[in-house]
mmCIF file of C-alpha atoms in Angstrom:
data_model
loop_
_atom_site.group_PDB
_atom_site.id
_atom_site.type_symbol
_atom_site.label_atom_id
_atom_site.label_comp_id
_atom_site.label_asym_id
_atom_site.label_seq_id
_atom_site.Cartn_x
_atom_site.Cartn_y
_atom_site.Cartn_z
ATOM 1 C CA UNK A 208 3.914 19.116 6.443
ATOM 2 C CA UNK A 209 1.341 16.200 5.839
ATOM 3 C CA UNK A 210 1.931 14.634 9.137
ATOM 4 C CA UNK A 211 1.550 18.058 11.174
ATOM 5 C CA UNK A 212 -1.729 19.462 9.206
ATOM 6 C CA UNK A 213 -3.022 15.787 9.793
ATOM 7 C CA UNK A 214 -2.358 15.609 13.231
ATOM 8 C CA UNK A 215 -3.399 19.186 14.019
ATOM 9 C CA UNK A 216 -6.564 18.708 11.725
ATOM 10 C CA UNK A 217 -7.697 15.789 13.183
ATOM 11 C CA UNK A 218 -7.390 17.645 16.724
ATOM 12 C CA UNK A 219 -9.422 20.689 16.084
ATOM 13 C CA UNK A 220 -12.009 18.811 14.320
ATOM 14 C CA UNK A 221 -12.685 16.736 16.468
ATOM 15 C CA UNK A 222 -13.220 18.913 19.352
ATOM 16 C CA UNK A 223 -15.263 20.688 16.839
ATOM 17 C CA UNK A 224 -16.855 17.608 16.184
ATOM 18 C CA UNK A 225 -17.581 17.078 19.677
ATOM 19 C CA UNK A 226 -18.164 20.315 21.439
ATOM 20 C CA UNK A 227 -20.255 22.286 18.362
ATOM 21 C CA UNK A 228 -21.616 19.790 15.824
ATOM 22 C CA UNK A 229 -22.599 16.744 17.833
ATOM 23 C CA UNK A 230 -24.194 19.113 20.925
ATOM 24 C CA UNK A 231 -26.409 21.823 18.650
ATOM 25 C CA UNK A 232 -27.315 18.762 15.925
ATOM 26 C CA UNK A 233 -25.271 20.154 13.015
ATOM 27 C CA UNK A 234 -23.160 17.224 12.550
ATOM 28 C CA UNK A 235 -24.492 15.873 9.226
ATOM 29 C CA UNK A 236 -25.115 19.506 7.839
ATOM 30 C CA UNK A 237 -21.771 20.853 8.317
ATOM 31 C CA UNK A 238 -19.279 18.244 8.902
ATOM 32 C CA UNK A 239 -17.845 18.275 5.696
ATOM 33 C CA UNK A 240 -17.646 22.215 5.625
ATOM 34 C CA UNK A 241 -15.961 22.531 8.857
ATOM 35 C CA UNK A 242 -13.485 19.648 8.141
ATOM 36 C CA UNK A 243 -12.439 21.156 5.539
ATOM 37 C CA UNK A 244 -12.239 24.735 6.651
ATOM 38 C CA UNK A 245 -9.785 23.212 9.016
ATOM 39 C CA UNK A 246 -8.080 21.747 6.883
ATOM 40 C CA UNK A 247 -7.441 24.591 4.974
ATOM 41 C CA UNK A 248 -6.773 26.810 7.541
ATOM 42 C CA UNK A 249 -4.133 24.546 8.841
ATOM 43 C CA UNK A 250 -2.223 24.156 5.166
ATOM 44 C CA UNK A 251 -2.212 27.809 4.830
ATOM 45 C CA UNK A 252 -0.743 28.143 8.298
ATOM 46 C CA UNK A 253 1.822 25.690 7.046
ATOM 47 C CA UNK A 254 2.465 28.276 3.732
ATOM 48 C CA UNK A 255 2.991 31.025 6.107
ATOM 49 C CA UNK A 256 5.354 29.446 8.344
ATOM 50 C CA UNK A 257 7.496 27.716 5.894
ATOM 51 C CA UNK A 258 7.367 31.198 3.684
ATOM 52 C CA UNK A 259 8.342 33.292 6.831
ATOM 53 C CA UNK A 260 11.244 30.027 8.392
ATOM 54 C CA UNK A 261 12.437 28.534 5.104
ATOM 55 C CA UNK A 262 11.845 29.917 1.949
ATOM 56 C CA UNK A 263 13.855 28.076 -0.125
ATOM 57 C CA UNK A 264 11.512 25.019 1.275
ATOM 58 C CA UNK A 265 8.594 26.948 0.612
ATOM 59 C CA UNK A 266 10.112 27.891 -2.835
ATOM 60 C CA UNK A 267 11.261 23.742 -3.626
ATOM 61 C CA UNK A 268 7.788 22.777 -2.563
ATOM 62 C CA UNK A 269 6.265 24.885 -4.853
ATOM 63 C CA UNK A 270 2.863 23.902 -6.116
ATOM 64 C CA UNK A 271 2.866 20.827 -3.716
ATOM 65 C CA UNK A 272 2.405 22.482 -0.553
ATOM 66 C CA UNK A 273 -1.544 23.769 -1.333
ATOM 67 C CA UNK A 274 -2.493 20.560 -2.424
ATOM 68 C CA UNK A 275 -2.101 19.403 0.900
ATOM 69 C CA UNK A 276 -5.307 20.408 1.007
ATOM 70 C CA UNK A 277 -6.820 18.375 -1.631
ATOM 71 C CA UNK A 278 -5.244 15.524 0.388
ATOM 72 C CA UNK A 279 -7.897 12.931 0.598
ATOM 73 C CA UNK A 280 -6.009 11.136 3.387
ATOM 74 C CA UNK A 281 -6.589 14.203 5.446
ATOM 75 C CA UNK A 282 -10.304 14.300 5.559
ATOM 76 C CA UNK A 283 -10.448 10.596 5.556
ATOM 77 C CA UNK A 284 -8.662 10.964 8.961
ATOM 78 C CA UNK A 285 -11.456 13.447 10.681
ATOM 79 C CA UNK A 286 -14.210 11.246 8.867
ATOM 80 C CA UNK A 287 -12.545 8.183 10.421
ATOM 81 C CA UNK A 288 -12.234 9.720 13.813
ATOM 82 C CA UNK A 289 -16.021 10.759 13.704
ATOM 83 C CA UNK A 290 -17.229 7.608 12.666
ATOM 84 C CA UNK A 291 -15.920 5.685 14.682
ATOM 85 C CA UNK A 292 -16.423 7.588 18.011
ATOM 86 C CA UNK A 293 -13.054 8.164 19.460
ATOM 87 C CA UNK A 294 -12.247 9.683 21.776
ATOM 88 C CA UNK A 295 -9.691 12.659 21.994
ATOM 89 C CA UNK A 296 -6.385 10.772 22.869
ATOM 90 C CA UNK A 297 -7.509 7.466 19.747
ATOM 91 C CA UNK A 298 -8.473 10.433 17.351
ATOM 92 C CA UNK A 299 -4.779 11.784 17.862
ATOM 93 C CA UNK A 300 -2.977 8.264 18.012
ATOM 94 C CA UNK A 301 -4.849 7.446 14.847
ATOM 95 C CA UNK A 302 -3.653 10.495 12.967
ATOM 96 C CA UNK A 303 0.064 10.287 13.709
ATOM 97 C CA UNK A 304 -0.410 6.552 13.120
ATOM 98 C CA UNK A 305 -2.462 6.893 9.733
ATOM 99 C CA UNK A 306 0.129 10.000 8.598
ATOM 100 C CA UNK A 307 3.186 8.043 9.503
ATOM 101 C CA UNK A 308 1.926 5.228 7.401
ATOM 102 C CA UNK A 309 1.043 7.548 4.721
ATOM 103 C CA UNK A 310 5.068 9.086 4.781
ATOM 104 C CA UNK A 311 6.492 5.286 4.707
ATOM 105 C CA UNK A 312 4.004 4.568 1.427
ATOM 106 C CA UNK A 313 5.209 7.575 -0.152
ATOM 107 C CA UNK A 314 9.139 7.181 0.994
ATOM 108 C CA UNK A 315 8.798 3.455 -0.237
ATOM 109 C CA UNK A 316 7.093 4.597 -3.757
ATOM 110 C CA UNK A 317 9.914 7.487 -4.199
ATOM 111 C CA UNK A 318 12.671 4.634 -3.904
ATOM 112 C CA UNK A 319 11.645 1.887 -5.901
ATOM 113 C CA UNK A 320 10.341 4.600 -8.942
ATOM 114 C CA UNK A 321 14.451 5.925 -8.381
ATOM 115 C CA UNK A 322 15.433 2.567 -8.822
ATOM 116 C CA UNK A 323 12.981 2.175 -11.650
ATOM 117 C CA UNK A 324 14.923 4.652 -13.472
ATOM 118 C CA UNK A 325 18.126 2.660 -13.864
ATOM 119 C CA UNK A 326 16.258 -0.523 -13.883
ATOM 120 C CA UNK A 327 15.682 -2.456 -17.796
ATOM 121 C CA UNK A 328 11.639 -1.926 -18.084
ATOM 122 C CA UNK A 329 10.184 -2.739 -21.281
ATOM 123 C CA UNK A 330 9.230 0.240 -23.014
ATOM 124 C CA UNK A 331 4.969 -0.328 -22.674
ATOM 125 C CA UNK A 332 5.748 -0.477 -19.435
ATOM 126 C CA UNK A 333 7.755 2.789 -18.511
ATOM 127 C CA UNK A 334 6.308 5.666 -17.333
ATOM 128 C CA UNK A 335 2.803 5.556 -15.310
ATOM 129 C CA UNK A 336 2.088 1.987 -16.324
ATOM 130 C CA UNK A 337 4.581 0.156 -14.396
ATOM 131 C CA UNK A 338 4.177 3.409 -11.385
ATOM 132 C CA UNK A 339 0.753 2.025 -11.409
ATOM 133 C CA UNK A 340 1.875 -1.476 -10.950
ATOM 134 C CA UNK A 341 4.073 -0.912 -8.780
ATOM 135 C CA UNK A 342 1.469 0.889 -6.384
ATOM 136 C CA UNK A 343 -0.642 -1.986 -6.811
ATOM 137 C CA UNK A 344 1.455 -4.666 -5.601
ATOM 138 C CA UNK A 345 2.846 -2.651 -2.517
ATOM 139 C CA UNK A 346 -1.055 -1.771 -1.715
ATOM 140 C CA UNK A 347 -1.093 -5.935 -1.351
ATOM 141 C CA UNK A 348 1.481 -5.706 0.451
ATOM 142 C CA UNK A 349 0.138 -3.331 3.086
ATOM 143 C CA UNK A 350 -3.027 -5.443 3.216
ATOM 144 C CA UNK A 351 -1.312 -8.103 4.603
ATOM 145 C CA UNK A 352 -0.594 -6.256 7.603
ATOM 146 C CA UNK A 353 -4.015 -5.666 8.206
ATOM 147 C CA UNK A 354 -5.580 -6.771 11.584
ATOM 148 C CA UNK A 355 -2.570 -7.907 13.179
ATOM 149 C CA UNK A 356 -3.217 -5.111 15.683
ATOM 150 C CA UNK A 357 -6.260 -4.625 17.559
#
């Protein structure tokens, strides 16, 4: 669901980016408002389909599935997009690229807090504290990769 209201987000916004804001001089007024409009509009889309297709995945996602919305990756995308001027095709490549990035993060943080489970943590450390650590050191790890394409 993350990687399709990304994608289709950072579509529509930036041809509303493009063919609204940036032509009438709106841009800095209502970026932010129409970004997330979008956004919104596509997560609830999301909540329909999934209720109407598949509702015991709309029922196991529970809670999650609005707070697609509050997302921050999301509206970093647009914002990203806007900034840096691309064009339709970059803005599209850079949301499948960014959301695919953001699903390996998250499938690579699910299996090492499984394995935490059965691992021998100290007992300070269990819980948040070493989830926190953990995040940390894998965030270094993703820096390194930073730059090697351009």
């Amino acid at each position: 669901a993350v990687i399709f209201v990304t994608v289709a987000s950072s579509i529509l916004a930036w041809v509303i980016d493009h063919w609204i804001l940036i032509p009438s001089h709106l841009q800095p007024v209502l970026q932010i408002t129409s970004f997330i409009l979008v956004i919104g509009s596509f997560v609830g889309l999301v909540q329909i389909y999934l209720k109407k297709a598949s509702p015991n995945l709309y029922k196991a996602m529970g809670i999650y599935l609005p707070l697609i919305a509050t997302n921050c990756l999301i509206l970093g995308v647009t914002f990203i997009n806007s900034m840096n001027n691309y064009d339709f095709i970059q803005s599209i490549v850079e949301a499948i690229g960014i959301s695919l990035g953001y699903t390996l993060a998250m499938i690579m943080l699910a299996g090492i807090r499984e394995r935490l489970r059965n691992s021998d943590v100290p007992q300070f450390f269990k819980g948040k504290a070493i989830a926190f650590m953990i995040s940390g050191i894998l965030a270094l790890a993703f820096l390194g990769f930073q730059g090697m394409i351009k």
